[in-house]
Structures are given as C-alpha cells and as structure tokens.
CSV table of C-alpha atoms in Angstrom, one decimal:
chain,number,residue,atom,x,y,z
A,151,MET,CA,101.5,45.0,64.8
A,152,THR,CA,101.9,41.9,62.9
A,153,VAL,CA,104.2,41.9,59.9
A,154,GLN,CA,103.2,39.9,56.9
A,155,PHE,CA,105.6,38.5,54.6
A,156,ASP,CA,104.8,37.8,50.4
A,157,PHE,CA,107.5,35.1,48.9
A,158,VAL,CA,108.1,35.6,45.3
A,159,SER,CA,110.1,32.8,43.1
A,160,LEU,CA,112.8,33.4,41.0
A,161,ASP,CA,113.7,31.3,37.8
A,162,ALA,CA,117.3,29.8,37.3
A,163,GLN,CA,118.9,32.9,36.2
A,164,GLY,CA,117.9,34.3,39.7
A,165,LYS,CA,115.3,36.9,38.0
A,166,THR,CA,111.5,37.4,38.8
A,167,GLN,CA,108.7,36.5,36.8
A,168,ALA,CA,106.8,39.8,35.3
A,169,GLY,CA,103.3,39.2,37.5
A,170,ASP,CA,105.8,39.4,40.7
A,171,ARG,CA,107.6,42.2,39.6
A,172,SER,CA,104.6,44.2,39.8
A,173,PHE,CA,103.6,42.6,42.7
A,174,ILE,CA,106.6,43.9,44.3
A,175,ARG,CA,106.2,47.2,43.1
A,176,LYS,CA,103.0,47.6,44.6
A,177,ARG,CA,104.3,46.5,48.1
A,178,CYS,CA,106.8,48.9,47.7
A,179,MET,CA,105.0,51.9,47.1
A,180,GLN,CA,102.3,51.1,49.8
A,181,GLY,CA,102.2,54.5,52.1
A,182,LYS,CA,104.2,56.3,49.7
A,183,ASN,CA,101.6,58.3,48.0
A,184,LYS,CA,99.1,58.7,51.2
A,185,ARG,CA,98.0,62.1,52.0
A,186,GLU,CA,98.5,62.6,56.0
A,187,ASP,CA,95.2,64.8,55.9
A,188,SER,CA,92.9,62.1,54.1
A,189,ARG,CA,89.9,60.6,56.0
A,190,ARG,CA,91.5,57.3,55.4
A,191,THR,CA,94.9,58.1,57.2
A,192,LEU,CA,92.8,59.6,59.9
A,193,ARG,CA,91.0,56.8,60.4
A,194,GLU,CA,94.2,54.3,60.4
A,195,ALA,CA,95.9,57.0,62.9
A,196,LYS,CA,92.5,56.7,65.5
A,197,ARG,CA,92.3,53.3,65.4
A,198,ASP,CA,96.1,52.6,65.7
A,199,ALA,CA,95.9,55.0,69.0
A,200,ALA,CA,93.1,53.1,70.2
A,201,LYS,CA,95.1,50.4,70.9
A,202,LEU,CA,97.7,52.0,72.8
A,203,PRO,CA,97.3,51.5,76.6
A,204,PRO,CA,96.3,54.3,78.4
A,205,ALA,CA,98.7,56.8,80.0
A,206,PRO,CA,99.1,56.8,83.8
A,207,PRO,CA,96.9,59.4,85.9
A,208,HIS,CA,98.6,62.5,87.1
A,209,ASP,CA,100.6,62.1,90.5
A,210,LEU,CA,97.2,64.4,92.0
A,211,ALA,CA,94.4,63.1,89.5
A,212,LEU,CA,92.9,61.4,93.0
A,213,VAL,CA,93.1,64.4,95.3
A,214,PRO,CA,89.6,65.8,95.6
A,215,PHE,CA,90.0,69.3,95.5
A,216,ALA,CA,87.4,72.1,96.3
A,217,ALA,CA,86.9,72.5,92.7
A,218,GLU,CA,87.2,70.5,89.5
A,219,ILE,CA,90.3,71.6,87.8
A,220,ASN,CA,92.2,70.1,84.6
A,221,GLY,CA,95.5,68.3,84.3
A,222,ASP,CA,97.3,71.5,83.5
A,223,SER,CA,96.1,73.1,86.4
A,224,ARG,CA,97.1,70.3,88.6
A,225,GLU,CA,100.5,70.3,87.2
A,226,MET,CA,101.0,73.8,88.3
A,227,LEU,CA,99.5,73.0,91.7
A,228,PHE,CA,102.3,70.5,91.7
A,229,LYS,CA,105.3,72.9,90.6
A,230,TYR,CA,104.0,75.6,92.9
A,231,TYR,CA,104.2,73.4,96.0
A,232,THR,CA,107.6,71.9,95.3
A,233,LEU,CA,109.3,75.3,94.8
A,234,THR,CA,107.5,76.2,98.1
A,235,THR,CA,109.1,73.7,99.9
A,236,ILE,CA,112.4,74.1,98.3
A,237,ARG,CA,112.5,77.7,99.5
A,238,HIS,CA,111.3,77.5,102.9
A,239,SER,CA,113.8,74.7,103.2
A,240,LEU,CA,116.9,77.3,102.1
A,241,SER,CA,115.3,80.2,104.2
A,242,PRO,CA,117.2,80.6,107.4
A,243,LEU,CA,114.0,82.0,108.7
A,244,GLU,CA,112.0,78.8,108.5
A,245,VAL,CA,114.9,77.0,110.1
A,246,CYS,CA,115.8,79.4,112.9
A,247,VAL,CA,112.2,80.8,114.1
A,248,ASP,CA,109.1,78.0,114.7
A,249,PHE,CA,106.3,79.8,113.3
A,250,ASP,CA,102.9,78.5,113.2
A,251,THR,CA,102.5,78.7,109.6
A,252,VAL,CA,99.5,78.7,107.2
A,253,GLU,CA,101.4,76.7,104.9
A,254,ARG,CA,101.2,73.4,107.1
A,255,GLN,CA,97.4,74.3,106.6
A,256,SER,CA,97.7,74.9,102.9
A,257,PHE,CA,97.1,71.7,101.3
A,258,ASP,CA,93.8,71.1,103.6
A,259,LEU,CA,92.4,74.5,102.5
A,260,LEU,CA,92.9,73.5,98.6
A,261,LEU,CA,90.8,70.8,99.6
A,262,LYS,CA,87.9,73.0,101.0
A,263,ASP,CA,88.4,76.1,99.8
A,264,SER,CA,87.5,77.1,96.4
A,265,VAL,CA,89.3,81.0,96.8
A,266,PHE,CA,92.3,79.4,98.3
A,267,LEU,CA,92.7,77.2,95.0
A,268,GLU,CA,91.9,79.9,92.5
A,269,THR,CA,94.9,81.7,94.8
A,270,ALA,CA,96.9,79.3,94.3
A,271,LEU,CA,96.5,78.4,90.9
A,272,LEU,CA,97.0,82.3,90.4
A,273,MET,CA,100.4,82.1,92.2
A,274,SER,CA,101.4,79.1,90.4
A,275,SER,CA,100.5,81.0,86.8
A,276,LEU,CA,102.3,84.0,87.7
A,277,LEU,CA,105.4,82.0,88.6
A,278,ASP,CA,105.1,80.2,85.0
A,279,ASP,CA,105.0,84.2,83.6
A,280,PHE,CA,108.4,84.7,85.4
A,281,ALA,CA,110.1,82.1,84.5
A,282,LEU,CA,109.2,82.7,81.2
A,283,VAL,CA,110.2,86.5,81.3
A,284,ARG,CA,107.0,88.0,80.3
A,285,ALA,CA,107.2,91.7,80.3
A,286,SER,CA,103.2,91.5,81.7
A,287,PRO,CA,100.7,88.4,83.4
A,288,GLY,CA,99.5,86.1,80.8
A,289,SER,CA,95.8,85.4,79.8
A,290,ARG,CA,96.0,82.4,81.7
A,291,THR,CA,97.2,84.8,84.9
A,292,LEU,CA,94.7,87.0,84.5
A,293,HIS,CA,91.9,84.7,84.3
A,294,HIS,CA,92.9,83.3,87.5
A,295,LEU,CA,92.7,86.8,89.1
A,296,ARG,CA,89.5,87.7,88.0
A,297,LYS,CA,88.3,84.2,89.3
A,298,THR,CA,90.2,85.0,92.8
A,299,LEU,CA,88.4,88.5,92.8
A,300,ALA,CA,84.9,87.1,92.2
A,301,LEU,CA,85.2,84.5,94.8
A,302,LEU,CA,87.1,86.9,97.3
A,303,ASN,CA,84.0,89.2,96.8
A,304,THR,CA,81.5,86.6,97.6
A,305,SER,CA,83.7,85.4,100.4
A,306,LEU,CA,83.4,88.2,102.1
A,307,SER,CA,79.7,88.9,101.8
A,308,GLU,CA,79.3,85.9,103.5
A,309,LYS,CA,78.6,86.2,107.5
A,310,ASP,CA,81.9,86.2,109.3
A,311,GLY,CA,83.6,86.0,105.9
A,312,HIS,CA,86.6,88.3,107.4
A,313,LEU,CA,87.2,85.0,110.3
A,314,LYS,CA,88.4,82.7,107.8
A,315,GLU,CA,92.0,81.9,107.4
A,316,SER,CA,91.7,81.7,104.2
A,317,THR,CA,90.7,85.4,103.2
A,318,LEU,CA,93.7,86.3,105.3
A,319,TYR,CA,95.7,84.5,102.9
A,320,VAL,CA,94.3,85.5,99.6
A,321,VAL,CA,94.3,89.4,101.0
A,322,VAL,CA,98.1,88.8,101.6
A,323,THR,CA,98.6,87.1,98.5
A,324,LEU,CA,96.7,89.9,96.1
A,325,THR,CA,98.7,92.5,98.3
A,326,ILE,CA,102.0,91.0,97.6
A,327,LEU,CA,101.3,90.7,94.2
A,328,SER,CA,99.9,93.8,93.5
A,329,ALA,CA,103.7,95.1,94.8
A,330,VAL,CA,105.7,92.6,93.0
A,331,LEU,CA,103.4,93.9,89.6
A,332,GLY,CA,104.5,97.4,90.5
A,333,ASP,CA,100.4,98.2,90.8
A,334,TRP,CA,100.5,100.3,93.8
A,335,HIS,CA,96.8,101.5,93.2
A,336,ALA,CA,95.4,97.7,93.2
A,337,ALA,CA,98.1,97.4,96.5
A,338,ASN,CA,96.5,100.5,98.0
A,339,ALA,CA,93.1,98.9,98.0
A,340,HIS,CA,94.3,95.4,99.0
A,341,ILE,CA,96.1,96.6,101.9
A,342,THR,CA,93.3,99.0,103.0
A,343,GLY,CA,90.6,95.9,103.0
A,344,LEU,CA,94.0,94.0,104.8
A,345,GLN,CA,93.9,96.6,107.9
A,346,ARG,CA,90.1,96.5,108.2
A,347,ILE,CA,90.3,92.7,108.5
A,348,VAL,CA,93.0,92.7,111.2
A,349,LYS,CA,91.3,95.2,112.7
A,350,LEU,CA,88.0,93.3,112.8
A,351,ARG,CA,89.8,90.3,114.6
A,352,GLY,CA,91.5,92.2,117.2
A,353,GLY,CA,94.2,94.6,115.8
A,354,ILE,CA,98.0,94.7,116.7
A,355,LYS,CA,96.7,92.2,119.4
A,356,PHE,CA,95.9,89.6,116.8
A,357,LEU,CA,98.9,90.0,114.9
A,358,GLN,CA,101.0,89.6,117.9
A,359,THR,CA,99.3,85.9,118.2
A,360,ARG,CA,100.2,84.8,114.6
A,361,PRO,CA,104.2,85.9,114.3
A,362,LYS,CA,104.4,84.8,110.7
A,363,LEU,CA,101.2,86.3,109.8
A,364,HIS,CA,102.6,90.0,112.0
A,365,TYR,CA,106.0,89.4,109.9
A,366,LYS,CA,104.5,89.0,106.3
A,367,VAL,CA,102.1,91.9,107.4
A,368,ASP,CA,105.1,94.3,108.4
A,369,ARG,CA,106.8,93.2,105.2
A,370,ILE,CA,104.0,94.2,103.2
A,371,ASP,CA,103.5,97.5,105.6
A,372,LEU,CA,107.6,98.1,105.0
A,373,SER,CA,107.1,97.9,101.1
A,374,TRP,CA,104.1,100.0,101.1
A,375,CYS,CA,105.8,103.0,102.9
A,376,LEU,CA,109.1,103.0,101.2
A,377,SER,CA,107.0,103.0,97.4
A,378,SER,CA,104.6,105.8,98.7
A,379,GLY,CA,106.0,107.8,101.4
A,380,ASN,CA,103.2,107.2,103.3
A,381,LYS,CA,102.8,106.3,107.2
A,382,PRO,CA,102.8,102.8,108.2
A,383,ARG,CA,99.4,101.2,108.4
A,384,PHE,CA,99.7,98.8,111.3
A,385,GLU,CA,101.4,100.7,113.5
A,386,PRO,CA,101.5,99.7,117.3
A,387,ASP,CA,99.8,101.6,120.0
A,388,ASP,CA,103.3,102.1,121.8
A,389,PHE,CA,107.0,101.8,120.9
A,390,PHE,CA,109.7,100.4,122.9
A,391,TRP,CA,113.1,100.6,122.0
A,392,ASP,CA,115.1,98.5,124.9
A,393,PRO,CA,117.2,95.8,122.6
A,394,LEU,CA,115.2,92.2,122.7
A,395,PHE,CA,118.6,90.6,123.3
A,396,ARG,CA,120.4,91.8,126.5
A,397,THR,CA,124.3,90.7,125.0
A,398,ARG,CA,124.7,88.4,121.9
A,399,ALA,CA,127.3,86.5,124.1
A,400,SER,CA,124.6,85.1,126.1
A,401,TYR,CA,122.9,83.7,122.9
A,402,CYS,CA,125.6,82.5,120.3
A,403,ASN,CA,129.3,82.8,121.8
A,404,PRO,CA,129.3,82.5,125.8
A,405,GLY,CA,132.3,83.8,127.5
A,406,LYS,CA,133.1,85.9,124.7
A,407,GLU,CA,132.7,90.0,123.7
A,408,THR,CA,130.7,91.1,121.1
A,409,ARG,CA,131.9,92.8,117.7
A,410,PHE,CA,130.3,95.7,118.5
A,411,LYS,CA,129.5,97.9,121.7
A,412,LEU,CA,126.5,99.5,119.7
A,413,ASP,CA,124.8,99.6,123.5
A,414,ASP,CA,127.3,102.4,124.5
A,415,MET,CA,127.2,104.1,121.0
A,416,ALA,CA,123.5,104.4,121.9
A,417,TRP,CA,123.7,106.2,125.0
A,418,LYS,CA,126.3,108.8,123.9
A,419,SER,CA,124.5,109.4,120.7
A,420,PRO,CA,123.3,113.2,120.6
A,421,SER,CA,119.7,112.3,118.9
A,422,PRO,CA,117.5,110.1,120.7
A,423,LEU,CA,116.9,108.7,117.4
A,424,GLU,CA,120.0,107.9,116.5
A,425,GLY,CA,120.5,106.3,120.1
A,426,SER,CA,117.2,104.2,119.3
A,427,LEU,CA,118.2,103.3,115.9
A,428,SER,CA,121.6,101.9,117.2
A,429,ARG,CA,119.4,99.3,119.4
A,430,VAL,CA,117.9,98.7,116.8
A,431,ALA,CA,121.2,97.7,115.0
A,432,THR,CA,121.9,95.8,117.9
A,433,ASP,CA,119.4,93.6,117.6
A,434,LEU,CA,119.6,93.0,114.3
A,435,LEU,CA,123.3,92.0,114.8
A,436,ASP,CA,122.1,89.8,117.7
A,437,VAL,CA,119.4,87.9,115.1
A,438,ASP,CA,122.1,87.7,112.4
A,439,ASP,CA,124.6,85.9,114.9
A,440,LEU,CA,121.7,83.7,116.2
A,441,THR,CA,120.5,82.7,112.9
A,442,ILE,CA,124.3,81.7,111.9
A,443,THR,CA,124.8,79.9,115.1
A,444,LEU,CA,121.4,78.0,114.8
A,445,THR,CA,122.0,77.3,110.9
A,446,THR,CA,125.3,75.9,111.4
A,447,THR,CA,124.1,73.6,114.8
A,448,ARG,CA,121.3,72.3,112.7
A,449,ALA,CA,122.7,71.8,109.1
C-alpha cells in the first residue's frame, strides 16, 4: 500500500498556521471513529483482501479422490495417514513379519472406492475426538459414520459386493470402532456380518492366505470373547497344540540353552489343558525372542 505524505509550513517561530492545524487534526483522526461493522469498512476490507496473493493449495488438493471432499477432510486424511505410517514404523510386528498388508493398497482405494474413502474420514474424525478427549463422538464423526453405513449397505447389495477388498476393510474397521467405543451391540452386528463375508470367501482357509487380515480378525474375536463371554466366531476346524518352534536356540541364540524348559513341564502336567497352554507359552517366548533379535538386527 502506497503511503502519501503531506507537508505543512511553519512560521519564523516554528508554529503552523490555523488552517494547517485543522488539516493536521483531520489527518490524525483518520480511522479513529471508524466502525468495524460499517459497510464502508467491510468494502475496504474486501478490496484489500482481493489484492492479496492466493494461498498455496493443500498438498492433497490435486489428488482425485473417489468422491469430492473439502479442504478440512483432506487435512484429516493427511493427519490420519501420517499417524498410521508412524505407528507401523514403531510396531515390532510390522518390522519382523512380512505381511501382505491391505495398507499398501489403501491409497489406491481412496482414489477408487467411496466406501473406503468415507471410512478413512470416519477414522480420521474419531482420532480428532480422542485427541480432544471428548466423552462421546462429535457431530462430524457421527455424520461420517452414518454415511459409511449407508455406502456399505449399497455396496453389499451389489453383485459380488462381498468380494471387494474395501468391504472387508470397512467391516473390520467398523467392528474395531464399535469395540473401542464400547458399543457391543453394534460390534455384535458387525462381527456377524464379518463372519458371513469370511465364510462366503472360503472361511478359515481364506484367512490363512491373508495373514494380516487373519491377525486382525483373531484380535477382534478375542476381544469379543473376553467382553461377551461367548465362544469364538472364527474357530478353526481342528486344533493342534504342537509348538511352532522346536527350540528358541535354533532361531535366536544358536548354541545356547533356552531360558525355560516349558516343554518338559508340559509333558509332566497333570492336566492336558495345562500342558497345551504351556506349549502356547513356549511359542510366545519364542516369538518374543525372535522379535527382539530381528528388531535389534534391523535397527
């Protein structure tokens, strides 16, 4: 904005003339009695704003998502995927196990599948609610939840809708979300739907080909059993209790003895169930040692 200067003359004593003094007072009072909500003030502010250069676009402004979303939604997605990346980089499971993860496809699904996009917005909004320590989901979260459920129902009504990867992801996410919020009635409905979808896609054999999905489903199933006292929904056809690792030493500490001889305890246990559980404990110790070793090696 250009600054204009006005000059006044002084007499021999260094005083201004009477006309100049009124001019000085006028200049000094400019803007002093100005109302912030007057039409003239608003017009001036609008003209000044028009002279400003436009703000740079958001990092995701040029990404063609599966549906039109506003700048706030793009910002939420950016934060959600940033936190997801950080969480995965810190998780020993992701470091030690080479999963064929759905997350590798998730960004593609954001561009192609509106149900997946809406679910990502739902989770992003819920993360904001947790960050603000809200007692219940906010209005924006509930809006995305209603929209996600409507889009999911539409997708499932289509032919072979249960075969979509996004459908599995959405149902798993809704089940986890319901469990986190303590809405076990909704969790029961979602886990029942998840059970039917998995059954249509091959049951336990299908899950065995998708280890990360299997892992998530088992976590959901365990949470459901612990909270409701009911039997698991995704029981395998047959159980086996043999240890998955013969010895911990062969994997982590070659030539060294194991910390605990739980295998010996298993065979001497008076109860078959206690013996089976001790073998499970052996496997957990093996996984623990393997995780520590791989994390240290790859650090």
